[in-house]
Short mmCIF file of N, CA, C and O in Angstrom, two decimals:
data_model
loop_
_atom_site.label_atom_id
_atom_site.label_comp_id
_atom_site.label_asym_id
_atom_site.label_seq_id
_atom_site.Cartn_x
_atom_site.Cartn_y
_atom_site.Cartn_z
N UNK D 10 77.44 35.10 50.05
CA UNK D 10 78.36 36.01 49.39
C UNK D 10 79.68 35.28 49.13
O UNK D 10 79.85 34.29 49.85
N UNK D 11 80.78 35.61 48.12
CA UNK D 11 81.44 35.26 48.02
C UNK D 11 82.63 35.61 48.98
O UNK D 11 82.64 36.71 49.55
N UNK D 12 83.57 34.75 49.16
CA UNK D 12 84.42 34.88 50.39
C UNK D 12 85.19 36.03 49.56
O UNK D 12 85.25 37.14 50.08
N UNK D 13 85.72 35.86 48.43
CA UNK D 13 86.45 36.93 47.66
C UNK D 13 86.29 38.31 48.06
O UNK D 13 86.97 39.13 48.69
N UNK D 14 84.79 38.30 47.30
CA UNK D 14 83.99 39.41 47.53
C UNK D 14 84.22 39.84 48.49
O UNK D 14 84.93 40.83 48.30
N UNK D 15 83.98 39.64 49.80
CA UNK D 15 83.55 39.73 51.32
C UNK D 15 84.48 40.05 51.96
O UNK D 15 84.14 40.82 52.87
N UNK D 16 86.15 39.72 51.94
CA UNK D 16 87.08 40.05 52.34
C UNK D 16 87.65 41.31 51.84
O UNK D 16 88.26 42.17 52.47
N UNK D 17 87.19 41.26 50.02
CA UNK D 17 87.74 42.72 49.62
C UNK D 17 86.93 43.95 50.09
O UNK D 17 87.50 45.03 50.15
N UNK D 18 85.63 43.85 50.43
CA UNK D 18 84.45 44.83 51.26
C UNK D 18 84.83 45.22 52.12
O UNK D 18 84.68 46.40 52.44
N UNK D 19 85.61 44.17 52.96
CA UNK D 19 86.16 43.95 54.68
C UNK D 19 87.37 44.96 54.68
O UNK D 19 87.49 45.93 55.43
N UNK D 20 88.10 44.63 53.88
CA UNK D 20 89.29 45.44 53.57
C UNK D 20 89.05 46.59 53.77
O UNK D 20 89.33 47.20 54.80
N UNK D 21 88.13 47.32 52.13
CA UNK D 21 88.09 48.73 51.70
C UNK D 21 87.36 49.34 53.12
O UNK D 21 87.91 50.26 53.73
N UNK D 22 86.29 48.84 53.51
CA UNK D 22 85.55 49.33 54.73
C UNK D 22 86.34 49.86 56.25
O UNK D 22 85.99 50.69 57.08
N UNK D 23 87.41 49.06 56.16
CA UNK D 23 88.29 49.11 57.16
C UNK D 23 89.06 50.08 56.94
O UNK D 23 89.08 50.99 57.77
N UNK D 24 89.86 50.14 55.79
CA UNK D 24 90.86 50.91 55.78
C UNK D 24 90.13 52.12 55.32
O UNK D 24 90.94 53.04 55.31
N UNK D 25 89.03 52.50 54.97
CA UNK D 25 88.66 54.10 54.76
C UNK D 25 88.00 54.30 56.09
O UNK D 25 87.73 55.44 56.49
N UNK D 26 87.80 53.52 56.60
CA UNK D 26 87.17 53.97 58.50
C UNK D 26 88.46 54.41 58.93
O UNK D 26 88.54 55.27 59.81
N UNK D 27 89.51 53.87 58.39
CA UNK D 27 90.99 54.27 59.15
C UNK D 27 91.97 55.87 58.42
O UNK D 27 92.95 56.57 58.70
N UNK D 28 90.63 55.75 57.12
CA UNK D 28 91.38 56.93 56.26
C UNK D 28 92.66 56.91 55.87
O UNK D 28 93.42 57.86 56.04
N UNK D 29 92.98 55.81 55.30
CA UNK D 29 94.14 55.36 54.53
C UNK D 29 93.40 55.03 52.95
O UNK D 29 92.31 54.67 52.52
N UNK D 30 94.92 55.45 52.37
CA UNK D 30 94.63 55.45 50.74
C UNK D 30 94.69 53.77 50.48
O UNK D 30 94.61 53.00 51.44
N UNK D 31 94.76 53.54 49.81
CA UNK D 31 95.20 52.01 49.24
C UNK D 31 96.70 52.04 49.19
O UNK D 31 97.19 50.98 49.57
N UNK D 32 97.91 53.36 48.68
CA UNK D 32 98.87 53.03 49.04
C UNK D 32 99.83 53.09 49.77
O UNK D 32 101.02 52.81 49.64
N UNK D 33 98.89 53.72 51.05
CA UNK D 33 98.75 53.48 52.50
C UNK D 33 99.16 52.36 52.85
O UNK D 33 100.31 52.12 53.24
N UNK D 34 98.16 51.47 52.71
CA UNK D 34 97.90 50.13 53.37
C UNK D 34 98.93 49.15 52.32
O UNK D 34 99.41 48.18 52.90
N UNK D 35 99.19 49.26 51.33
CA UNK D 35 100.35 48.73 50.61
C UNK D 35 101.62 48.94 51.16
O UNK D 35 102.51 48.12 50.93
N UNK D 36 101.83 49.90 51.85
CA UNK D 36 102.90 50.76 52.12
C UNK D 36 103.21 49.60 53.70
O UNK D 36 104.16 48.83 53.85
N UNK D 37 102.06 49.85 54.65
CA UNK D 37 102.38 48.99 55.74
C UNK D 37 102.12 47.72 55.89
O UNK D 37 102.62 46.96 56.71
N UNK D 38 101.02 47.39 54.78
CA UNK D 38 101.12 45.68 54.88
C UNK D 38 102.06 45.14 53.95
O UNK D 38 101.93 43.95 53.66
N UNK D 39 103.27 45.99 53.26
CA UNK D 39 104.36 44.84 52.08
C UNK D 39 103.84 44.50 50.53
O UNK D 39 104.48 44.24 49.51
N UNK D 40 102.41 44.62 50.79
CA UNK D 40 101.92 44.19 49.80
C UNK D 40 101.51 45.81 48.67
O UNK D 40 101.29 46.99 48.95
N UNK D 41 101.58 44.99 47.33
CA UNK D 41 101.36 46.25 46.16
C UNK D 41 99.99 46.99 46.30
O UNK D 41 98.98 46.50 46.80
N UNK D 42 100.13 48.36 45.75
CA UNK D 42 98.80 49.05 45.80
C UNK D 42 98.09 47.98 44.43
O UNK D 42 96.99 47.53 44.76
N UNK D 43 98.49 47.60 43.18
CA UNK D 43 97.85 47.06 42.47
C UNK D 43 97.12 45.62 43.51
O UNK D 43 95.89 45.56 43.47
N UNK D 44 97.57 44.97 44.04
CA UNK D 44 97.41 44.06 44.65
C UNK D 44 96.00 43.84 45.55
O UNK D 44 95.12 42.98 45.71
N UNK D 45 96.41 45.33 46.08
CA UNK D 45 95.11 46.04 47.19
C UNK D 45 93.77 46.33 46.52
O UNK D 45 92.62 46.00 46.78
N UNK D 46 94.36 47.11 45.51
CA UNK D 46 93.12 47.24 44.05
C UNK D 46 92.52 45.98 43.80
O UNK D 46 91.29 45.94 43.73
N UNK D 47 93.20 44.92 43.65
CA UNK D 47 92.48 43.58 42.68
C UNK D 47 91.70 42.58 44.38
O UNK D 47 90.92 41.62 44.38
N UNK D 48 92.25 43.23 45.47
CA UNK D 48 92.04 42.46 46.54
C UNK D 48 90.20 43.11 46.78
O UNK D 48 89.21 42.38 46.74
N UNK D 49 90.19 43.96 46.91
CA UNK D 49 89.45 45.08 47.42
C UNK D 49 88.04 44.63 46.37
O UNK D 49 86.94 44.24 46.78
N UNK D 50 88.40 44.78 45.19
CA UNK D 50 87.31 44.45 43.82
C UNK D 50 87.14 43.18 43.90
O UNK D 50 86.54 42.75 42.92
N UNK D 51 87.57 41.94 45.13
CA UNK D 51 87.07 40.32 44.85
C UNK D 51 87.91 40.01 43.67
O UNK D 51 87.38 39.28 42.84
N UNK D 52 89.21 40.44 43.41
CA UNK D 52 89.96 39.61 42.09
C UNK D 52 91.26 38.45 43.03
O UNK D 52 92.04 37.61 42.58
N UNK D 53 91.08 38.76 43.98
CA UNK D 53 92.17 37.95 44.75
C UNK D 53 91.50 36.98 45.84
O UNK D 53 90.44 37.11 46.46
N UNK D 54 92.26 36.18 45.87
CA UNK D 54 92.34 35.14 46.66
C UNK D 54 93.26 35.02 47.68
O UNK D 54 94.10 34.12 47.62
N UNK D 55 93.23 35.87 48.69
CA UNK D 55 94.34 35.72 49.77
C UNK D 55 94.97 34.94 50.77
O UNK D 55 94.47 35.21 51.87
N UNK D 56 95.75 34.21 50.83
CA UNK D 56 96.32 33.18 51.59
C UNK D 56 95.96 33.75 52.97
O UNK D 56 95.41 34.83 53.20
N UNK D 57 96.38 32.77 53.89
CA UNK D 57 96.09 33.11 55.27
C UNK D 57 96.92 34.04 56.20
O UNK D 57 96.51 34.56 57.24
N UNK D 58 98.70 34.19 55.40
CA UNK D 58 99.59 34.83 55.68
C UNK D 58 98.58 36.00 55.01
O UNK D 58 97.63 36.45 55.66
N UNK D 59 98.79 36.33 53.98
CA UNK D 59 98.67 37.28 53.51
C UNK D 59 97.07 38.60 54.42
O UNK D 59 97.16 39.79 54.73
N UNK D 60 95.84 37.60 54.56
CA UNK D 60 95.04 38.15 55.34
C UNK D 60 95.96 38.79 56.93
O UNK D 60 95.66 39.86 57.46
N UNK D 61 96.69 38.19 57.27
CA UNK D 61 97.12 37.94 58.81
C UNK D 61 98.49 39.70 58.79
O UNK D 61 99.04 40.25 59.75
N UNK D 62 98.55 40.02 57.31
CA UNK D 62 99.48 40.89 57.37
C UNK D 62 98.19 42.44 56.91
O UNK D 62 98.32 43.58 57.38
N UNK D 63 97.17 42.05 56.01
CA UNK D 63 96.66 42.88 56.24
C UNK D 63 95.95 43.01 57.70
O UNK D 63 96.05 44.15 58.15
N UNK D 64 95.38 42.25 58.40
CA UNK D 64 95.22 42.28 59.45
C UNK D 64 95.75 43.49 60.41
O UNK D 64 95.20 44.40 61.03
N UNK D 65 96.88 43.11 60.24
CA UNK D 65 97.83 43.54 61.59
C UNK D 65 98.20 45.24 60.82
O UNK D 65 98.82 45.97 61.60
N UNK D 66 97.94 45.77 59.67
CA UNK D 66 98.18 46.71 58.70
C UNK D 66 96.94 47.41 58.95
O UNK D 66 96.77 48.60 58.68
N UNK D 67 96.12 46.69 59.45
CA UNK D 67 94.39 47.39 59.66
C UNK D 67 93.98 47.97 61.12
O UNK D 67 93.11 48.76 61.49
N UNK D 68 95.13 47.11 61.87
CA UNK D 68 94.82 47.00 63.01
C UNK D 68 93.43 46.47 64.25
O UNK D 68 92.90 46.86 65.29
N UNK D 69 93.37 45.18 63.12
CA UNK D 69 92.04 45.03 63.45
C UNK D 69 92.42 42.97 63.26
O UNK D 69 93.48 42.67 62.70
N UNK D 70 91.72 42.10 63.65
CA UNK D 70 92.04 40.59 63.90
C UNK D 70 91.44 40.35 62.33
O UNK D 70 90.63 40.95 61.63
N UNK D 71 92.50 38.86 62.12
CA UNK D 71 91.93 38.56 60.21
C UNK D 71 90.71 37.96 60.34
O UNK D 71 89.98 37.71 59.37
N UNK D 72 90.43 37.69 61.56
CA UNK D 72 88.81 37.10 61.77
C UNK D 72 87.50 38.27 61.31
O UNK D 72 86.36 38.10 60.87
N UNK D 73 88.10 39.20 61.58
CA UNK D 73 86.99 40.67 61.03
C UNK D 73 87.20 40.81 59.66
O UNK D 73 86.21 41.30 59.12
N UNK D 74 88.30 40.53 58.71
CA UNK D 74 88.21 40.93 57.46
C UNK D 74 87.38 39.44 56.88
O UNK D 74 86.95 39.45 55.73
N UNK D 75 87.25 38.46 57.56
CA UNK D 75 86.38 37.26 56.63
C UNK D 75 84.85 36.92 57.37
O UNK D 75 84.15 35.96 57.04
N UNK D 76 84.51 37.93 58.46
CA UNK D 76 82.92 38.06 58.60
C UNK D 76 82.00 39.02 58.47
O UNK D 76 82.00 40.21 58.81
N UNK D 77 81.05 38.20 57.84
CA UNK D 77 79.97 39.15 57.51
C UNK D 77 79.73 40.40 58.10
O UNK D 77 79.77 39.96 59.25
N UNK D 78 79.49 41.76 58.28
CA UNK D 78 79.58 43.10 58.63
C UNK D 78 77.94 42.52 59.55
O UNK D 78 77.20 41.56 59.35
N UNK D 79 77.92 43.42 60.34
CA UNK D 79 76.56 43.04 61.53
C UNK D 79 76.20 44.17 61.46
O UNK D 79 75.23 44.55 62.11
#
């Protein structure tokens, strides 16, 4: 799978288990709801800061938003 892909899955999966909107999670990770949108659909490429802030916005380690779901 693509890492793109896979992180934006990781994302959306997370944050609707947490029942947050997208500009929710924009709201506490800094980052834009457009942003979250293009992240979520595999259009982004997220730096390691940037994973490490959704991370901590998810409440969950950036190691879970870049592995495969079990």
């Amino acid at each position: 799978m693509d890492m793109r892909s896979l992180v934006g899955k990781n994302v959306k999966r997370t944050r609707l288990a947490l029942r947050m909107t997208q500009e929710d999670l924009a709201a506490k990770s800094g980052l834009s709801q457009q942003y979250i949108s293009d992240l979520e659909r595999g259009l982004r490429n997220p730096t390691v800061v940037t994973l490490f802030e959704l991370a901590v916005a998810l409440a969950c380690s950036p190691a879970h938003l870049i592995s495969e779901p079990q």
